[in-house]
Coordinates of C-alpha atoms and ligand atoms in Angstrom, one line a residue:
M1 CA 47.7 251.4 81.9
K2 CA 48.0 251.6 85.8
E3 CA 46.2 249.6 88.1
F4 CA 45.4 251.6 91.1
F5 CA 43.8 248.7 92.9
K6 CA 46.3 246.0 92.5
K7 CA 45.4 243.7 95.7
I8 CA 41.8 243.6 94.7
P9 CA 40.6 241.1 92.3
A10 CA 36.9 241.6 90.2
I11 CA 34.5 240.8 92.4
R12 CA 32.5 237.7 91.8
Y13 CA 29.4 236.2 93.4
E14 CA 30.5 233.3 95.7
G15 CA 27.2 232.6 98.2
P16 CA 26.3 233.5 101.6
A17 CA 28.8 231.3 103.1
S18 CA 31.7 232.6 101.3
Q19 CA 34.3 234.2 103.9
N20 CA 36.0 235.6 101.3
P21 CA 36.2 239.5 102.0
F22 CA 36.1 240.6 98.3
A23 CA 32.9 238.5 97.3
F24 CA 29.1 239.2 97.1
R25 CA 27.3 236.9 99.2
F26 CA 23.7 238.0 98.1
Y27 CA 24.5 239.9 94.9
D28 CA 24.5 237.4 91.5
P29 CA 23.8 239.6 88.6
D30 CA 22.7 236.9 86.7
R31 CA 20.2 235.3 89.4
V32 CA 16.4 235.8 87.6
I33 CA 14.2 237.1 90.2
L34 CA 9.9 238.1 89.6
G35 CA 11.1 237.7 85.6
K36 CA 14.2 239.7 85.4
P37 CA 17.8 239.1 86.4
M38 CA 19.0 241.1 89.5
S39 CA 21.8 243.2 87.9
E40 CA 18.2 244.9 85.5
H41 CA 16.4 245.2 88.6
L42 CA 19.3 246.8 90.4
P43 CA 20.9 249.3 88.0
F44 CA 24.1 250.0 91.0
T45 CA 25.9 253.4 90.3
M46 CA 29.2 255.1 91.6
A47 CA 28.9 258.7 92.9
W48 CA 32.1 260.1 91.4
W49 CA 31.9 262.5 94.3
H50 CA 32.1 260.0 97.4
N51 CA 34.2 257.8 96.1
L52 CA 36.6 259.5 93.7
C53 CA 36.5 263.2 95.3
A54 CA 35.6 262.8 99.0
A55 CA 38.8 261.6 101.0
G56 CA 37.6 262.4 104.9
T57 CA 37.7 265.9 105.3
D58 CA 34.8 266.8 108.5
M59 CA 34.4 269.8 110.3
F60 CA 37.3 269.0 113.0
G61 CA 40.0 267.4 110.6
R62 CA 41.1 266.8 107.6
D63 CA 41.6 263.9 105.0
T64 CA 42.2 260.6 106.3
A65 CA 42.3 258.8 102.8
D66 CA 44.5 259.1 100.0
K67 CA 42.9 260.1 96.8
S68 CA 45.5 261.5 94.6
F69 CA 45.6 258.4 92.4
G70 CA 49.7 259.0 92.0
A71 CA 48.6 262.9 90.6
E72 CA 48.7 266.2 92.1
K73 CA 45.2 267.4 93.1
G74 CA 43.7 270.4 91.1
T75 CA 45.7 269.4 88.3
M76 CA 44.0 267.8 85.1
E77 CA 45.8 264.9 85.3
H78 CA 44.7 264.3 88.3
A79 CA 41.4 264.7 87.0
K80 CA 42.3 261.5 84.7
A81 CA 43.5 259.7 87.3
K82 CA 40.0 259.7 88.7
V83 CA 38.8 258.4 85.7
D84 CA 40.5 255.5 85.3
A85 CA 40.3 254.8 89.1
G86 CA 37.1 255.3 88.3
F87 CA 36.4 252.8 85.7
E88 CA 39.1 250.3 87.3
F89 CA 36.9 250.5 90.4
M90 CA 33.5 250.0 88.3
K91 CA 34.6 247.6 86.4
K92 CA 36.3 245.2 89.3
L93 CA 33.0 245.6 91.3
G94 CA 30.5 245.0 88.0
I95 CA 28.6 248.4 88.2
R96 CA 27.3 249.9 85.2
Y97 CA 26.5 253.2 85.5
F98 CA 28.0 256.9 87.5
C99 CA 26.3 259.7 88.5
F100 CA 28.6 263.1 88.9
H101 CA 28.8 267.2 89.2
D102 CA 30.1 269.1 87.1
V103 CA 32.9 270.2 90.0
D104 CA 33.6 266.3 90.8
L105 CA 35.0 265.6 87.3
V106 CA 37.4 268.8 86.9
P107 CA 38.9 271.8 89.0
E108 CA 36.8 274.5 88.9
A109 CA 38.5 277.1 87.2
D110 CA 38.0 281.1 88.0
D111 CA 36.6 281.8 84.5
I112 CA 33.6 279.7 83.6
K113 CA 35.3 279.7 79.8
E114 CA 38.3 277.7 81.2
T115 CA 36.0 274.9 83.4
N116 CA 34.1 274.1 80.2
A117 CA 37.3 274.0 78.2
R118 CA 38.5 271.3 81.0
L119 CA 35.0 269.3 81.1
D120 CA 35.2 269.1 77.4
E121 CA 38.5 267.5 77.3
I122 CA 37.5 265.1 80.4
S123 CA 33.9 263.9 78.8
D124 CA 36.1 263.2 75.7
Y125 CA 38.4 261.3 77.8
I126 CA 35.3 259.4 79.7
L127 CA 33.9 258.7 76.5
K128 CA 36.8 256.9 75.6
K129 CA 37.2 255.1 78.4
M130 CA 33.5 253.7 78.0
K131 CA 33.4 252.7 74.8
G132 CA 34.0 249.3 75.1
T133 CA 32.5 248.9 78.0
D134 CA 28.6 248.1 79.3
I135 CA 29.2 251.5 82.0
R136 CA 27.0 254.1 81.1
C137 CA 25.9 257.9 82.8
L138 CA 22.8 257.1 85.2
W139 CA 22.4 261.3 85.7
G140 CA 24.2 264.4 85.8
T141 CA 24.2 267.4 88.2
A142 CA 25.5 270.7 88.6
N143 CA 27.0 271.9 91.7
M144 CA 24.9 274.8 93.2
F145 CA 26.3 274.8 96.4
G146 CA 29.5 274.5 97.1
N147 CA 31.2 277.7 95.6
P148 CA 30.7 281.0 97.9
R149 CA 28.5 282.5 95.0
F150 CA 25.9 279.9 96.0
M151 CA 25.3 281.2 99.6
N152 CA 21.9 282.1 99.0
G153 CA 21.1 279.1 96.5
A154 CA 20.9 279.2 92.5
G155 CA 17.6 279.9 91.6
S156 CA 16.3 281.3 94.6
S157 CA 19.5 283.5 94.8
N158 CA 18.8 287.4 95.5
S159 CA 21.5 287.8 93.0
A160 CA 20.2 287.6 89.4
D161 CA 23.9 287.2 88.0
V162 CA 24.3 284.4 90.3
F163 CA 21.4 283.3 88.5
C164 CA 22.8 283.5 85.5
F165 CA 26.3 281.4 86.9
A166 CA 24.1 278.5 87.6
A167 CA 22.3 278.5 84.5
A168 CA 25.9 278.5 82.9
Q169 CA 26.8 275.4 84.7
I170 CA 23.3 273.7 84.2
K171 CA 23.6 274.5 80.2
K172 CA 27.1 272.4 80.8
A173 CA 26.0 269.9 83.1
L174 CA 23.1 268.9 80.6
D175 CA 25.3 269.1 77.5
L176 CA 27.5 266.6 79.0
T177 CA 24.8 264.3 80.5
V178 CA 23.4 264.1 76.9
K179 CA 27.0 263.4 75.5
L180 CA 27.8 260.8 77.7
G181 CA 24.1 259.3 77.6
G182 CA 22.8 259.7 81.0
R183 CA 19.2 258.8 81.6
G184 CA 18.5 261.4 84.1
Y185 CA 19.6 265.4 85.3
V186 CA 19.3 265.8 89.1
F187 CA 18.3 268.9 90.8
W188 CA 19.1 268.4 94.6
G189 CA 18.5 272.2 95.8
G190 CA 21.9 272.4 98.0
R191 CA 21.0 275.9 98.9
E192 CA 17.5 276.3 97.7
G193 CA 16.3 277.2 100.9
Y194 CA 16.6 279.9 103.8
E195 CA 17.8 281.0 107.2
T196 CA 15.4 283.7 108.3
L197 CA 12.1 284.4 106.9
L198 CA 13.1 288.5 108.2
N199 CA 15.0 288.5 105.0
T200 CA 13.4 285.8 102.3
D201 CA 10.9 286.3 100.0
V202 CA 9.9 282.9 100.0
K203 CA 7.7 283.5 97.3
F204 CA 9.9 285.1 94.8
E205 CA 12.3 282.3 95.4
Q206 CA 10.1 279.7 94.4
E207 CA 9.0 281.3 91.3
N208 CA 12.6 281.8 90.4
I209 CA 13.7 278.3 91.6
A210 CA 11.0 277.3 88.8
R211 CA 11.7 279.4 86.1
L212 CA 15.2 278.0 86.4
M213 CA 13.9 274.7 85.9
H214 CA 11.4 275.7 83.3
L215 CA 14.5 277.0 81.2
A216 CA 16.6 273.9 81.7
V217 CA 13.5 271.8 80.3
D218 CA 13.6 273.5 77.4
Y219 CA 17.1 274.0 76.9
G220 CA 17.6 270.1 77.9
R221 CA 15.0 268.9 75.2
S222 CA 16.0 271.6 72.7
I223 CA 19.6 269.2 72.7
G224 CA 17.9 265.9 72.5
F225 CA 17.9 265.3 76.3
T226 CA 15.1 262.6 76.9
G227 CA 15.4 261.4 80.0
D228 CA 13.6 262.6 83.3
F229 CA 15.1 265.3 85.6
Y230 CA 14.6 264.8 89.0
I231 CA 14.2 266.7 92.1
E232 CA 16.2 265.3 94.8
P233 CA 14.2 266.4 98.0
K234 CA 15.8 267.1 101.7
P235 CA 14.5 268.8 104.1
K236 CA 17.7 270.6 106.0
E237 CA 21.6 271.0 105.9
P238 CA 23.0 273.0 104.6
M239 CA 20.0 275.3 105.2
K240 CA 17.8 275.3 107.8
H241 CA 14.9 275.1 105.9
Q242 CA 15.1 273.8 102.3
Y243 CA 12.5 274.3 100.0
D244 CA 12.2 270.5 98.5
F245 CA 11.5 269.3 102.2
D246 CA 10.3 265.7 101.1
A247 CA 8.4 264.0 98.3
A248 CA 5.4 265.4 99.2
T249 CA 6.5 269.0 99.3
A250 CA 8.8 268.4 96.1
I251 CA 5.6 267.0 94.1
G252 CA 3.4 270.3 95.2
F253 CA 5.7 272.2 94.0
L254 CA 6.7 270.2 90.9
R255 CA 2.3 270.8 90.2
Q256 CA 2.3 274.3 91.2
Y257 CA 4.8 275.0 88.5
G258 CA 4.0 272.7 85.6
L259 CA 7.2 270.8 85.7
D260 CA 5.7 267.8 86.8
R261 CA 5.9 266.3 83.5
D262 CA 9.4 266.5 83.1
F263 CA 10.2 265.4 86.6
K264 CA 10.1 262.6 88.8
L265 CA 11.9 262.6 91.7
N266 CA 15.8 261.1 93.5
I267 CA 14.4 260.0 96.7
E268 CA 17.8 259.7 99.1
A269 CA 17.0 257.2 102.2
N270 CA 18.7 259.6 104.6
H271 CA 16.9 262.7 103.2
A272 CA 14.1 260.7 103.7
T273 CA 14.9 260.2 107.3
L274 CA 15.7 263.6 108.2
A275 CA 12.4 264.9 107.3
G276 CA 11.4 262.5 110.1
H277 CA 9.8 259.7 107.6
T278 CA 10.7 256.6 106.8
F279 CA 12.8 255.9 103.1
Q280 CA 9.9 253.7 102.0
H281 CA 7.3 256.6 103.1
D282 CA 8.9 258.9 100.2
L283 CA 9.6 255.5 98.2
R284 CA 5.2 255.5 98.6
I285 CA 4.4 258.8 98.3
S286 CA 6.3 259.3 95.2
A287 CA 5.1 256.0 93.7
I288 CA 1.7 256.5 93.9
N289 CA 1.7 260.2 92.1
G290 CA 3.9 258.5 89.0
M291 CA 6.9 260.1 90.4
L292 CA 9.2 257.9 91.9
G293 CA 11.7 257.6 89.2
S294 CA 15.5 257.1 91.2
I295 CA 17.3 256.4 94.2
D296 CA 20.1 257.9 96.3
A297 CA 20.6 254.7 98.0
N298 CA 22.1 255.3 101.6
Q299 CA 21.8 255.5 105.5
G300 CA 21.5 257.5 108.1
D301 CA 22.1 257.4 111.6
L302 CA 19.0 258.0 113.5
L303 CA 21.0 258.7 116.7
L304 CA 22.4 261.8 114.3
G305 CA 20.4 264.4 113.2
W306 CA 22.4 265.2 109.9
D307 CA 23.2 263.6 106.7
T308 CA 25.6 260.7 108.0
D309 CA 25.6 259.4 104.0
E310 CA 26.5 256.1 105.1
F311 CA 26.7 252.9 102.8
P312 CA 23.5 250.7 103.0
F313 CA 23.6 247.9 105.9
N314 CA 19.9 248.0 107.1
V315 CA 18.0 244.7 105.5
Y316 CA 14.4 245.7 106.6
E317 CA 15.0 249.1 105.1
A318 CA 16.6 247.6 101.8
T319 CA 13.7 245.2 101.8
M320 CA 10.8 247.8 102.7
C321 CA 13.1 249.8 99.4
M322 CA 12.5 247.0 96.6
Y323 CA 9.1 246.5 98.2
E324 CA 8.1 249.6 97.0
V325 CA 10.4 249.6 93.9
L326 CA 8.7 246.0 92.6
K327 CA 5.2 247.5 93.1
N328 CA 6.6 250.8 91.0
G329 CA 7.5 248.4 88.3
G330 CA 11.2 249.5 88.6
L331 CA 12.7 252.8 88.2
T332 CA 13.4 255.3 85.2
G333 CA 17.2 255.8 87.0
G334 CA 18.9 253.3 89.1
F335 CA 20.7 252.7 92.6
N336 CA 23.3 255.5 93.0
F337 CA 25.3 255.0 96.4
D338 CA 25.3 258.7 97.5
S339 CA 27.3 256.7 100.2
K340 CA 30.5 257.3 102.0
T341 CA 33.1 255.5 103.8
R342 CA 33.5 256.5 107.6
R343 CA 36.1 258.8 108.0
P344 CA 38.3 255.6 109.7
S345 CA 37.9 253.7 107.1
Y346 CA 40.5 255.0 104.8
T347 CA 41.9 252.3 102.5
F348 CA 40.9 251.0 99.0
E349 CA 40.1 247.7 100.5
D350 CA 37.4 249.8 102.7
M351 CA 36.2 251.1 99.3
F352 CA 35.6 247.5 97.8
H353 CA 33.8 246.7 101.2
A354 CA 31.8 249.5 101.0
Y355 CA 30.7 248.4 97.7
I356 CA 29.8 245.0 98.3
L357 CA 27.9 245.8 101.5
G358 CA 25.8 248.3 100.2
M359 CA 25.3 245.6 96.8
D360 CA 24.6 242.7 98.8
T361 CA 22.1 244.6 101.3
F362 CA 19.9 246.2 98.3
A363 CA 20.1 242.1 96.4
L364 CA 19.1 240.8 99.6
G365 CA 16.3 243.2 100.1
L366 CA 15.6 242.8 96.3
I367 CA 15.4 238.5 97.1
K368 CA 13.7 239.1 100.1
A369 CA 11.2 241.5 98.7
A370 CA 10.1 239.4 95.9
Q371 CA 9.3 236.8 98.5
L372 CA 7.0 239.0 100.7
I373 CA 5.3 240.1 97.1
E374 CA 5.0 236.4 96.4
D375 CA 3.9 235.5 100.1
G376 CA 0.9 237.9 99.3
R377 CA 0.0 237.6 102.8
L378 CA 0.7 241.6 103.1
D379 CA -1.2 242.5 100.0
Q380 CA -3.9 240.2 101.0
F381 CA -4.4 241.7 104.7
V382 CA -4.4 245.4 103.0
S383 CA -7.3 244.4 100.9
E384 CA -9.4 242.8 103.4
R385 CA -9.2 246.0 105.4
Y386 CA -10.4 248.1 102.8
A387 CA -13.3 245.5 101.9
S388 CA -16.2 248.0 103.2
Y389 CA -15.6 249.8 100.0
R390 CA -16.6 247.1 97.8
T391 CA -20.4 246.7 98.5
G392 CA -23.0 248.6 100.1
I393 CA -22.7 252.4 101.3
G394 CA -19.3 251.7 100.5
K395 CA -19.0 250.6 97.1
K396 CA -22.1 254.0 97.0
I397 CA -19.3 256.4 98.3
L398 CA -16.6 255.1 95.7
D399 CA -19.1 255.3 92.6
G400 CA -20.1 259.0 93.8
K401 CA -23.9 258.1 93.9
V402 CA -24.6 259.2 97.5
T403 CA -24.4 262.5 99.3
L404 CA -23.2 264.3 102.3
A405 CA -27.6 264.2 103.6
D406 CA -27.4 260.7 102.8
L407 CA -24.8 259.0 104.2
A408 CA -26.2 261.2 107.6
A409 CA -29.6 259.4 106.8
Y410 CA -27.6 256.2 106.8
A411 CA -25.7 256.9 109.8
D412 CA -29.0 257.8 111.7
K413 CA -30.0 254.3 111.0
M414 CA -26.8 252.4 111.4
G415 CA -26.8 253.7 115.1
A416 CA -22.2 253.5 116.1
P417 CA -20.5 252.1 113.9
K418 CA -18.5 248.7 114.6
L419 CA -15.3 249.3 115.3
P420 CA -13.2 249.1 112.3
G421 CA -11.1 245.5 112.2
S422 CA -7.9 245.4 113.7
G423 CA -5.0 246.8 112.0
R424 CA -2.3 243.6 113.3
Q425 CA 0.7 245.5 113.0
E426 CA 2.1 243.0 115.1
Y427 CA 1.4 240.1 112.8
L428 CA 2.3 241.9 110.1
E429 CA 5.8 242.2 111.3
S430 CA 5.8 238.8 112.5
I431 CA 5.4 237.7 108.7
V432 CA 8.2 240.0 107.7
N433 CA 10.7 238.5 110.3
A434 CA 9.5 234.8 109.3
V435 CA 10.5 235.5 105.2
L436 CA 13.6 237.8 106.1
F437 CA 14.7 234.7 108.8
G438 CA 12.8 231.5 108.0
Ligands
LIG1 C1 23.5 265.6 99.0 C2 23.5 265.4 98.1 C3 24.0 265.3 96.5 C4 22.6 265.1 95.3 C5 23.8 265.7 94.2 O1 22.4 265.7 100.1 O2 22.6 264.2 98.4 O3 25.1 264.6 96.9 O4 23.1 263.8 95.4 O5 23.4 267.2 94.5
LIG2 CO1 21.9 262.4 97.2

């Protein structure tokens, strides 16, 4: 078997002092944190599209990286070379999951029957590669945004034929996900949105997206898919306005259309920040609604207003993410690095450095989040902040024992309420710093 990353050894944990560029400094898979090994807390996942397909093309310039893996692009030989390279990559890093879009796996043909035959061939090949390894599929999805037919979306398209084509792609992508033992199936509503209300029937489009999702659920369950479906919220880009704007909007949509039993959310850091939220905010909103399912691990650049999909480096953000994940009792999905190396980082070594960075950042986030929870001061502060609801009038409010008139009478007697206690934000931030760097 050809080795693609010859100069790169298997990546091992060597500790924070290590200066070996091909070693983990924080990700120590067997280290037990809050009763579970790191590797179980952190089901790290390779995104097929960024790692094996994207080669640096942007709006202003062509590829900088060579991702041909020794084969001619657009051929099945190339598709198989990507599988070989991907498995070598995952094994060397100890990554146990991958995610894919249908068209990441094979070149799309003009005729869907031909594309599907190619998908059958490549998934047989992937299955063979999986044998004897502990590498599994995290989730699959259908790319319903790249091809020109999807210029107006898939479920939201004005064309019923395009809706049918999307259905056909979803059906096949679900078949593949089940065949590869995927834990989940993702809907990122790539172009499910609008450019102008002058030509758009928003109600009709949203109902049709829900229709397509119901059809997907019915089909998925009929072929034995027991995992979660996920919506991946994003506010904009490519569409000016996307329907799954953020976690709260997506949850409202799922409930409105009766999809909330089968779906959870796949929260992407850079999508949350594009929506004007922190990553932690969208994780919290998902978690308190019982809908935090999976994570697309990356980060944006707050100086740039677009989806830069950078490898996570921000330890504060990763810590607060892991804080939410630990409090959620983990994920049904995993941590998919929907991240790409910067365009000038174009070598195979950079691909490894990027994953080492991302995995170490989340490992550090996990260690620090566990310490914050064990420290207990944040939790204690929050609990005390709401203490006025545990006795007296507060307790009566929670118990549903008072009317608005009762409360008004209480207020009449009370005079002006005392100011609520200090929020102590700066003190709490200093605790976070002390735990991170103390
Ligand atoms: C796009 C994005 C997608 C989804 C899968 O912003 O995040 O790659 O994760 O379609
Ligand atoms: Co994503």
